[in-house]
Short mmCIF file of C-alpha atoms in Angstrom, two decimals:
data_model
loop_
_atom_site.label_atom_id
_atom_site.label_comp_id
_atom_site.label_asym_id
_atom_site.label_seq_id
_atom_site.Cartn_x
_atom_site.Cartn_y
_atom_site.Cartn_z
CA MET W 1 -7.43 10.64 -11.08
CA ILE W 2 -4.73 12.13 -8.84
CA ALA W 3 -6.99 11.44 -5.84
CA ALA W 4 -7.52 7.88 -7.08
CA THR W 5 -3.79 7.40 -7.64
CA VAL W 6 -3.03 8.76 -4.17
CA GLY W 7 -5.61 6.31 -2.85
CA SER W 8 -3.79 3.48 -4.61
CA ALA W 9 -0.52 4.42 -2.92
CA VAL W 10 -1.91 5.41 0.48
CA GLY W 11 -2.98 2.21 2.14
CA LEU W 12 -2.34 -0.21 4.93
CA GLY W 13 1.42 -0.05 4.34
CA ASN W 14 1.43 3.59 5.45
CA VAL W 15 -0.97 3.18 8.34
CA TRP W 16 0.33 0.07 10.04
CA ARG W 17 3.64 -0.91 8.46
CA PHE W 18 5.40 2.47 8.53
CA PRO W 19 5.21 3.13 12.33
CA ALA W 20 6.39 -0.43 12.99
CA GLU W 21 9.35 0.05 10.64
CA VAL W 22 10.26 3.34 12.33
CA GLN W 23 10.12 1.69 15.75
CA ALA W 24 12.28 -1.25 14.67
CA ASN W 25 14.87 0.76 12.71
CA GLY W 26 16.03 3.56 14.97
CA GLY W 27 13.23 6.12 14.86
CA ALA W 28 14.00 9.46 13.19
CA VAL W 29 17.06 8.20 11.33
CA PHE W 30 14.85 5.69 9.52
CA LEU W 31 12.44 8.50 8.63
CA LEU W 32 15.30 10.55 7.17
CA ILE W 33 16.60 7.68 5.04
CA TYR W 34 13.04 6.82 3.99
CA ILE W 35 12.49 10.37 2.72
CA ILE W 36 15.73 10.18 0.72
CA CYS W 37 14.58 6.86 -0.77
CA ILE W 38 11.23 8.38 -1.81
CA PHE W 39 13.08 10.99 -3.89
CA LEU W 40 15.90 8.73 -5.07
CA LEU W 41 13.83 5.65 -5.95
CA GLY W 42 10.13 6.31 -5.56
CA ILE W 43 9.50 9.40 -7.70
CA PRO W 44 11.68 8.34 -10.69
CA VAL W 45 10.23 4.82 -10.85
CA MET W 46 6.69 6.14 -10.41
CA THR W 47 7.30 8.61 -13.26
CA ALA W 48 8.50 5.73 -15.44
CA GLU W 49 5.36 3.73 -14.64
CA PHE W 50 3.18 6.73 -15.45
CA ALA W 51 4.99 7.20 -18.78
CA LEU W 52 4.57 3.53 -19.68
CA GLY W 53 0.88 3.50 -18.71
CA ARG W 54 -0.20 6.71 -20.42
CA GLY W 55 1.94 6.10 -23.51
CA GLY W 56 0.87 2.47 -23.83
CA GLU W 57 -2.84 3.22 -23.22
CA SER W 58 -3.60 -0.34 -22.24
CA ASP W 59 -3.53 -2.69 -19.25
CA ALA W 60 -0.42 -3.52 -17.22
CA SER W 61 0.59 -6.21 -19.70
CA GLY W 62 -0.66 -4.75 -22.99
CA VAL W 63 1.35 -1.54 -22.59
CA TYR W 64 4.56 -3.43 -23.39
CA SER W 65 3.32 -4.70 -26.75
CA ARG W 66 1.92 -1.26 -27.58
CA VAL W 67 5.22 0.51 -26.93
CA THR W 68 7.51 -2.14 -28.46
CA PRO W 69 5.43 -4.45 -30.71
CA ASP W 70 8.55 -6.38 -31.73
CA ARG W 71 9.39 -7.31 -28.10
CA LYS W 72 6.30 -9.32 -27.14
CA GLY W 73 8.16 -11.29 -24.48
CA TRP W 74 8.08 -8.25 -22.23
CA GLN W 75 4.36 -8.75 -21.75
CA LEU W 76 5.34 -11.42 -19.22
CA ALA W 77 6.66 -8.67 -16.93
CA GLY W 78 3.22 -7.08 -17.00
CA LEU W 79 1.49 -10.42 -16.46
CA MET W 80 3.63 -11.01 -13.37
CA ALA W 81 2.59 -7.61 -12.01
CA ILE W 82 -1.07 -8.48 -12.61
CA LEU W 83 -0.66 -11.86 -10.90
CA ALA W 84 1.17 -10.30 -7.95
CA SER W 85 -1.51 -7.64 -7.50
CA TYR W 86 -4.27 -10.27 -7.59
CA LEU W 87 -2.55 -12.51 -5.05
CA ILE W 88 -2.04 -9.49 -2.78
CA LEU W 89 -5.71 -8.62 -3.27
CA SER W 90 -6.77 -12.08 -2.10
CA PHE W 91 -5.28 -11.59 1.38
CA TYR W 92 -5.71 -7.80 1.52
CA MET W 93 -9.47 -8.43 1.36
CA VAL W 94 -9.10 -10.41 4.58
CA VAL W 95 -7.23 -7.56 6.28
CA SER W 96 -9.83 -5.07 5.07
CA GLY W 97 -12.46 -7.32 6.66
CA TRP W 98 -10.55 -7.16 9.93
CA THR W 99 -10.50 -3.37 9.83
CA PHE W 100 -14.24 -3.24 9.15
CA GLU W 101 -14.91 -5.61 12.05
CA TYR W 102 -12.94 -3.39 14.40
CA LEU W 103 -14.85 -0.36 13.13
CA VAL W 104 -18.12 -2.13 13.98
CA GLN W 105 -16.79 -3.22 17.40
CA SER W 106 -15.62 0.34 18.12
CA VAL W 107 -18.97 1.90 17.20
CA THR W 108 -20.91 -0.61 19.30
CA GLY W 109 -18.41 -0.48 22.19
CA TYR W 110 -17.97 -4.25 22.15
CA LEU W 111 -14.21 -3.85 21.62
CA TYR W 112 -13.89 -2.36 25.10
CA SER W 113 -16.30 -4.64 26.98
CA SER W 114 -13.87 -7.41 27.99
CA PRO W 115 -13.39 -8.05 31.73
CA LEU W 116 -9.71 -8.86 31.11
CA PRO W 117 -7.13 -6.14 31.94
CA GLY W 118 -5.36 -3.89 29.39
CA GLU W 119 -3.25 -5.55 26.73
CA GLU W 120 -4.51 -9.01 27.65
CA ALA W 121 -8.07 -8.01 26.75
CA PHE W 122 -7.16 -6.72 23.29
CA ARG W 123 -4.80 -9.61 22.59
CA ASP W 124 -7.60 -12.03 23.47
CA ARG W 125 -10.09 -10.08 21.34
CA MET W 126 -7.77 -10.03 18.34
CA GLY W 127 -6.89 -13.71 18.65
CA SER W 128 -10.47 -14.89 19.03
CA PHE W 129 -11.66 -12.87 16.04
CA ILE W 130 -8.84 -13.25 13.50
CA THR W 131 -8.50 -16.98 14.11
CA GLY W 132 -12.26 -17.49 14.05
CA THR W 133 -14.14 -19.41 11.39
CA TYR W 134 -17.21 -17.48 10.36
CA ARG W 135 -17.09 -13.84 11.46
CA PRO W 136 -13.83 -12.93 9.60
CA ILE W 137 -15.21 -14.50 6.44
CA VAL W 138 -18.48 -12.57 6.74
CA MET W 139 -16.60 -9.27 7.06
CA THR W 140 -14.30 -10.20 4.17
CA VAL W 141 -17.28 -11.01 1.94
CA ILE W 142 -18.90 -7.67 2.81
CA MET W 143 -15.73 -5.86 1.69
CA ILE W 144 -15.60 -7.91 -1.53
CA PHE W 145 -19.17 -6.90 -2.42
CA ALA W 146 -18.40 -3.25 -1.56
CA ASN W 147 -15.44 -3.41 -3.96
CA MET W 148 -17.62 -5.05 -6.57
CA TYR W 149 -20.17 -2.23 -6.37
CA VAL W 150 -17.59 0.55 -6.83
CA LEU W 151 -15.74 -1.29 -9.61
CA ILE W 152 -18.92 -2.00 -11.60
CA ARG W 153 -19.74 1.71 -11.59
CA GLY W 154 -16.55 2.27 -13.59
CA VAL W 155 -13.52 4.53 -13.41
CA GLN W 156 -15.24 7.94 -13.34
CA ALA W 157 -18.54 7.15 -11.60
CA GLY W 158 -16.98 4.57 -9.29
CA ILE W 159 -13.25 4.85 -8.53
CA GLU W 160 -12.82 8.60 -9.10
CA LYS W 161 -16.02 9.48 -7.23
CA MET W 162 -15.08 7.25 -4.30
CA SER W 163 -11.55 8.69 -4.16
CA ASN W 164 -12.77 12.27 -4.25
CA VAL W 165 -14.79 11.56 -1.10
CA MET W 166 -12.61 9.09 0.76
CA MET W 167 -9.20 10.71 0.39
CA PRO W 168 -10.26 14.05 1.92
CA VAL W 169 -11.95 12.09 4.72
CA LEU W 170 -8.75 10.15 5.34
CA PHE W 171 -6.62 13.31 5.51
CA LEU W 172 -9.17 15.05 7.75
CA LEU W 173 -9.11 12.11 10.19
CA LEU W 174 -5.30 12.15 10.17
CA VAL W 175 -5.23 15.85 11.03
CA ILE W 176 -7.74 15.33 13.87
CA PHE W 177 -5.66 12.51 15.34
CA CYS W 178 -2.47 14.55 15.04
CA GLY W 179 -4.11 17.30 17.07
CA VAL W 180 -5.19 14.83 19.76
CA SER W 181 -1.79 13.12 19.87
CA LEU W 182 0.14 16.39 20.15
CA SER W 183 -1.96 17.37 23.16
CA LEU W 184 -0.87 14.30 25.16
CA ASP W 185 1.43 14.62 28.18
CA LYS W 186 4.55 13.07 26.67
CA ALA W 187 4.09 14.27 23.11
CA ALA W 188 7.53 15.92 23.18
CA GLU W 189 9.25 12.60 23.96
CA GLY W 190 7.41 10.86 21.14
CA LEU W 191 8.27 13.62 18.69
CA GLU W 192 11.93 13.50 19.73
CA PHE W 193 12.08 9.78 18.94
CA PHE W 194 10.33 10.33 15.62
CA LEU W 195 12.03 13.55 14.49
CA LYS W 196 15.48 13.75 16.14
CA PRO W 197 17.87 11.39 14.31
CA ASP W 198 20.26 9.20 16.27
CA PHE W 199 22.85 8.25 13.66
CA SER W 200 24.41 5.69 15.99
CA ALA W 201 21.30 3.58 15.39
CA VAL W 202 22.01 3.23 11.66
CA THR W 203 22.72 -0.28 10.40
CA PRO W 204 22.76 -1.80 6.90
CA ALA W 205 19.26 -3.10 7.67
CA THR W 206 18.07 0.48 8.20
CA PHE W 207 18.90 1.37 4.60
CA ILE W 208 17.47 -1.84 3.17
CA ASN W 209 14.23 -1.56 5.13
CA ALA W 210 13.82 2.11 4.22
CA LEU W 211 14.30 1.22 0.56
CA GLY W 212 11.76 -1.58 0.85
CA GLN W 213 9.23 0.61 2.65
CA SER W 214 9.50 3.36 0.03
CA PHE W 215 9.07 0.78 -2.74
CA PHE W 216 6.03 -0.95 -1.27
CA SER W 217 4.29 2.10 0.20
CA LEU W 218 4.13 3.76 -3.24
CA SER W 219 2.59 0.64 -4.84
CA LEU W 220 5.45 0.33 -7.32
CA ALA W 221 5.56 -2.64 -9.73
CA MET W 222 2.04 -3.83 -8.83
CA GLY W 223 0.59 -2.73 -12.16
CA ILE W 224 -1.59 -0.18 -10.33
CA LEU W 225 0.27 2.95 -11.43
CA VAL W 226 0.56 1.75 -15.02
CA THR W 227 -3.16 0.96 -15.11
CA TYR W 228 -4.24 4.25 -13.57
CA ALA W 229 -1.87 6.23 -15.82
CA SER W 230 -3.60 4.72 -18.86
CA TYR W 231 -6.63 6.80 -17.78
CA PHE W 232 -4.64 10.04 -17.48
CA PRO W 233 -5.44 12.79 -20.01
CA LYS W 234 -2.70 13.59 -22.49
CA ASP W 235 -2.02 16.99 -20.97
CA SER W 236 -1.26 15.65 -17.46
CA LYS W 237 2.20 16.54 -16.23
CA LEU W 238 3.57 13.16 -15.29
CA THR W 239 6.58 14.29 -13.26
CA ARG W 240 4.50 16.75 -11.27
CA THR W 241 1.84 14.07 -10.67
CA ALA W 242 4.49 11.62 -9.46
CA VAL W 243 5.88 14.22 -7.06
CA THR W 244 2.37 15.09 -5.82
CA VAL W 245 1.37 11.47 -5.24
CA SER W 246 4.68 10.63 -3.55
CA LEU W 247 4.59 13.65 -1.25
CA LEU W 248 0.97 12.99 -0.22
CA ASP W 249 1.88 9.37 0.43
CA LEU W 250 4.85 10.54 2.51
CA MET W 251 2.58 12.98 4.35
CA VAL W 252 0.27 10.16 5.43
CA ALA W 253 3.21 8.15 6.74
CA PHE W 254 4.53 11.24 8.54
CA PHE W 255 1.12 11.93 10.11
CA MET W 256 0.96 8.34 11.34
CA GLY W 257 4.28 8.80 13.10
CA ILE W 258 3.00 12.00 14.71
CA ILE W 259 -0.10 10.11 15.85
CA ILE W 260 1.55 6.93 17.11
CA PHE W 261 4.72 7.87 18.97
CA PRO W 262 3.44 10.61 21.31
CA ALA W 263 0.62 8.24 22.31
CA VAL W 264 2.98 5.31 22.77
CA MET W 265 5.30 7.36 25.01
CA THR W 266 2.44 8.92 27.00
CA PHE W 267 0.86 5.59 27.87
CA GLY W 268 4.13 3.75 28.49
CA LEU W 269 3.85 1.32 25.58
CA GLN W 270 7.25 2.00 24.00
CA ASP W 271 8.39 -1.54 24.76
CA SER W 272 5.30 -3.14 23.22
CA ASN W 273 5.48 -5.12 20.00
CA LEU W 274 4.75 -2.47 17.38
CA ALA W 275 4.32 -4.84 14.49
CA GLY W 276 1.55 -4.90 11.90
CA SER W 277 -1.51 -6.52 13.40
CA ALA W 278 -0.31 -6.11 16.99
CA LEU W 279 0.10 -2.35 16.53
CA VAL W 280 -3.31 -1.81 14.98
CA PHE W 281 -5.44 -4.29 16.88
CA ILE W 282 -3.74 -4.41 20.30
CA THR W 283 -1.53 -1.37 21.03
CA LEU W 284 -3.80 1.32 19.59
CA PRO W 285 -7.03 0.04 21.22
CA GLU W 286 -5.12 -0.03 24.52
CA ILE W 287 -4.21 3.63 23.95
CA PHE W 288 -7.80 4.55 23.11
CA ALA W 289 -9.01 2.77 26.26
CA GLN W 290 -6.93 5.19 28.34
CA MET W 291 -8.28 8.29 26.59
CA GLY W 292 -11.49 10.19 27.20
CA GLY W 293 -14.10 9.51 24.51
CA THR W 294 -12.73 6.03 23.87
CA ARG W 295 -15.45 4.89 21.47
CA ILE W 296 -15.32 8.10 19.44
CA TRP W 297 -11.55 8.02 18.86
CA SER W 298 -11.51 4.28 18.27
CA SER W 299 -14.36 4.53 15.76
CA LEU W 300 -12.68 7.40 13.91
CA PHE W 301 -9.35 5.57 13.73
CA PHE W 302 -10.82 2.34 12.41
CA LEU W 303 -12.89 4.35 9.94
CA LEU W 304 -9.57 5.81 8.74
CA LEU W 305 -8.07 2.35 8.50
CA THR W 306 -11.10 0.95 6.67
CA VAL W 307 -10.90 3.80 4.14
CA ALA W 308 -7.19 3.08 3.59
CA ALA W 309 -7.90 -0.63 3.14
CA PHE W 310 -10.79 0.03 0.77
CA THR W 311 -8.82 2.34 -1.53
CA SER W 312 -6.01 -0.24 -1.61
CA THR W 313 -8.24 -3.16 -2.57
CA ILE W 314 -10.08 -1.13 -5.23
CA SER W 315 -6.74 -0.21 -6.83
CA LEU W 316 -5.45 -3.77 -6.77
CA ALA W 317 -8.66 -5.11 -8.29
CA GLU W 318 -8.68 -2.49 -11.06
CA VAL W 319 -5.39 -3.90 -12.40
CA SER W 320 -7.04 -7.24 -13.22
CA VAL W 321 -10.33 -5.63 -14.32
CA ALA W 322 -8.46 -3.47 -16.86
CA PHE W 323 -6.67 -6.56 -18.16
CA MET W 324 -9.96 -8.42 -18.65
CA GLN W 325 -11.47 -5.44 -20.46
CA LYS W 326 -8.61 -4.43 -22.70
CA ARG W 327 -6.94 -7.74 -23.44
CA ILE W 328 -9.78 -10.27 -23.21
CA GLY W 329 -12.44 -7.89 -24.52
CA MET W 330 -14.94 -8.30 -21.70
CA SER W 331 -17.54 -5.73 -20.78
CA ARG W 332 -16.96 -3.79 -17.54
CA ILE W 333 -19.52 -5.81 -15.59
CA LYS W 334 -18.24 -9.19 -16.81
CA ALA W 335 -14.64 -8.15 -16.09
CA VAL W 336 -15.49 -7.08 -12.53
CA LEU W 337 -17.42 -10.28 -11.83
CA THR W 338 -14.64 -12.42 -13.32
CA VAL W 339 -12.12 -10.74 -11.01
CA THR W 340 -14.16 -10.53 -7.81
CA ILE W 341 -16.19 -13.75 -7.72
CA PRO W 342 -13.10 -16.02 -7.32
CA LEU W 343 -12.18 -13.86 -4.29
CA LEU W 344 -15.28 -15.28 -2.57
CA ILE W 345 -13.29 -18.54 -2.45
CA LEU W 346 -9.66 -17.39 -2.34
CA SER W 347 -10.03 -14.79 0.41
CA PRO W 348 -11.94 -17.08 2.81
CA ILE W 349 -9.17 -19.67 2.28
CA CYS W 350 -6.61 -17.02 3.31
CA SER W 351 -8.75 -16.16 6.32
CA LEU W 352 -9.14 -19.78 7.42
CA SER W 353 -5.38 -20.33 7.04
CA VAL W 354 -4.84 -17.90 9.92
CA GLY W 355 -7.26 -19.87 12.12
CA PRO W 356 -8.72 -23.38 11.72
CA TRP W 357 -6.51 -24.25 8.74
CA SER W 358 -3.26 -22.90 10.19
CA GLY W 359 -1.85 -26.43 10.23
CA TYR W 360 -1.78 -26.50 6.44
CA THR W 361 1.45 -24.78 5.44
CA ILE W 362 3.55 -24.04 2.35
CA CYS W 363 7.30 -23.84 2.99
CA GLY W 364 6.49 -23.65 6.69
CA LEU W 365 4.13 -20.67 6.22
CA THR W 366 0.36 -20.41 6.36
CA ILE W 367 -1.33 -19.72 3.03
CA PHE W 368 -1.86 -16.09 4.09
CA ASP W 369 1.80 -15.58 5.07
CA PHE W 370 3.08 -17.49 2.04
CA LEU W 371 1.20 -15.24 -0.38
CA ASP W 372 2.35 -12.17 1.54
CA THR W 373 6.01 -13.28 1.52
CA MET W 374 6.05 -14.46 -2.09
CA THR W 375 4.49 -11.29 -3.50
CA THR W 376 6.02 -8.51 -1.42
CA ASN W 377 9.49 -10.03 -0.96
CA PHE W 378 10.06 -11.55 -4.39
CA MET W 379 7.49 -10.88 -7.12
CA LEU W 380 7.32 -7.11 -6.63
CA PRO W 381 11.11 -6.53 -6.54
CA ILE W 382 11.58 -8.71 -9.63
CA GLY W 383 8.77 -6.81 -11.35
CA GLY W 384 10.38 -3.51 -10.37
CA ILE W 385 13.74 -4.55 -11.80
CA LEU W 386 12.13 -5.66 -15.08
CA LEU W 387 10.18 -2.41 -15.33
CA CYS W 388 13.33 -0.31 -14.89
CA ILE W 389 15.29 -2.40 -17.38
CA TYR W 390 12.47 -2.07 -19.90
CA MET W 391 12.04 1.70 -19.53
CA GLY W 392 15.78 2.33 -19.31
CA TRP W 393 17.13 -0.04 -21.94
CA VAL W 394 14.35 -1.51 -24.13
CA ALA W 395 11.71 1.19 -24.70
CA PRO W 396 12.92 3.95 -27.05
CA LYS W 397 14.41 6.89 -25.20
CA SER W 398 12.31 9.10 -27.45
CA PHE W 399 9.18 7.46 -26.00
CA PHE W 400 10.28 8.32 -22.47
CA ARG W 401 11.11 11.90 -23.47
CA ARG W 402 7.86 12.31 -25.40
CA GLU W 403 5.70 11.24 -22.45
CA ILE W 404 7.55 13.31 -19.86
CA THR W 405 7.50 16.45 -22.02
CA ASN W 406 3.98 15.89 -23.43
CA ASP W 407 5.24 15.71 -27.01
CA GLY W 408 7.70 18.53 -26.45
CA THR W 409 5.18 21.04 -25.10
CA LEU W 410 6.79 20.99 -21.64
CA ARG W 411 10.35 21.64 -20.56
CA SER W 412 11.55 19.10 -18.02
CA ARG W 413 14.86 19.79 -16.34
CA ALA W 414 14.48 16.57 -14.39
CA LEU W 415 14.18 14.34 -17.47
CA GLY W 416 17.86 13.45 -17.67
CA VAL W 417 18.12 12.76 -13.95
CA ILE W 418 14.99 10.61 -13.90
CA TYR W 419 16.12 8.61 -16.93
CA PHE W 420 19.58 8.05 -15.42
CA ILE W 421 18.10 6.84 -12.13
CA VAL W 422 15.62 4.51 -13.83
CA ARG W 423 18.35 3.12 -16.08
CA TRP W 424 21.23 2.72 -13.66
CA ILE W 425 20.42 3.35 -9.99
CA ALA W 426 16.88 2.04 -9.39
CA PRO W 427 17.52 -1.50 -10.76
CA VAL W 428 20.56 -1.84 -8.49
CA LEU W 429 18.73 -0.59 -5.41
CA ILE W 430 15.75 -2.86 -6.04
CA ALA W 431 18.12 -5.79 -6.66
CA ILE W 432 19.67 -5.09 -3.24
CA ILE W 433 16.20 -5.32 -1.68
CA LEU W 434 15.62 -8.64 -3.44
CA LEU W 435 19.02 -10.03 -2.45
CA TRP W 436 18.47 -8.99 1.16
CA GLN W 437 15.13 -10.81 1.20
CA LEU W 438 16.71 -13.93 -0.26
CA LEU W 439 19.57 -13.94 2.28
CA ARG W 440 17.23 -13.18 5.17
CA GLY W 441 14.75 -15.84 4.10
#
């Protein structure tokens, strides 16, 4: 389950959001602040989610009524987490379809067959595919059925088995790419940007964005960690598991920086727009096109990205599947079908909103961007604040202590620090993220 939990945290946010955030927020100084945020915010809140999930032994909503039966209103916090994770899943399926398409195009060589020069070729390729009508939907539907297959097989035979294969593959691919990147001509310049802090580049936005990245990259407040922790055995050491998952998640982000910035410096792309889709689908293919063995490296990278996307979507879907099983009383197969079949409508709508239906907007945003903004900027921070308030002020302190110490069989020197952070510091930091998003929006 540790591999599965790492898979839930390690996803597209690490692979394509982290390098873009580093580039936009001063390089190494952002990395330094991000690492501090992982320890200050990420590990304590993750430990609290693990405690709630394992102690409650239910879905992301039911755990609240199990821990405090007299405070049933708190189930709404869990329901919001479930809703947020499902809305994220609806457009994440689209992105996972994009990654699979680029894997196919890399293997076949079609990605590099355009007569247009350099960046123009990949920008044209990305635009024509993502804004298309049929092909993106086909790839999205393939990923939905792949998720359906793994989820129907269950937690042990499906999710755990998949994670035990895919997570080592992902780390192996990262190590291979690090080796290639470090052998490039200007690797030293890239590493200096990524690892040598320039404190003059620090702004208030640097702190806020590092906080936000640490929060989202660890999948906090999505209901995923609570759901997965409900499957943990009673003798698992929750604090150690939280540290392990957080450090492995941080390692993936660190590896991505090692991969990206030496390549960007070597091929003179430091002024390119390193942002989300542009980084993954334009800048990196342009780098691969200038390397020997283009198709091999491109195929391996998009295999890595597809694995990251797949583990993310499986984790998001499991939140709703667990709810259907434990709260509604459905069988595993019925729960999976109830969760995944509506995606065959919702996800294509998100896909079409990027292309033919881009004229239909909500608050000036496409359906895809609206769901992204509403969930990541507002629903998740609010859910995180509610979680911290609940674990710090509503749930009995004895419950927190009992879960962290495994009914007193473990000594935890960090218990007091974790409880203090969850009660006082984490809610304030997450509220700052939320306020920043509101002022910026």
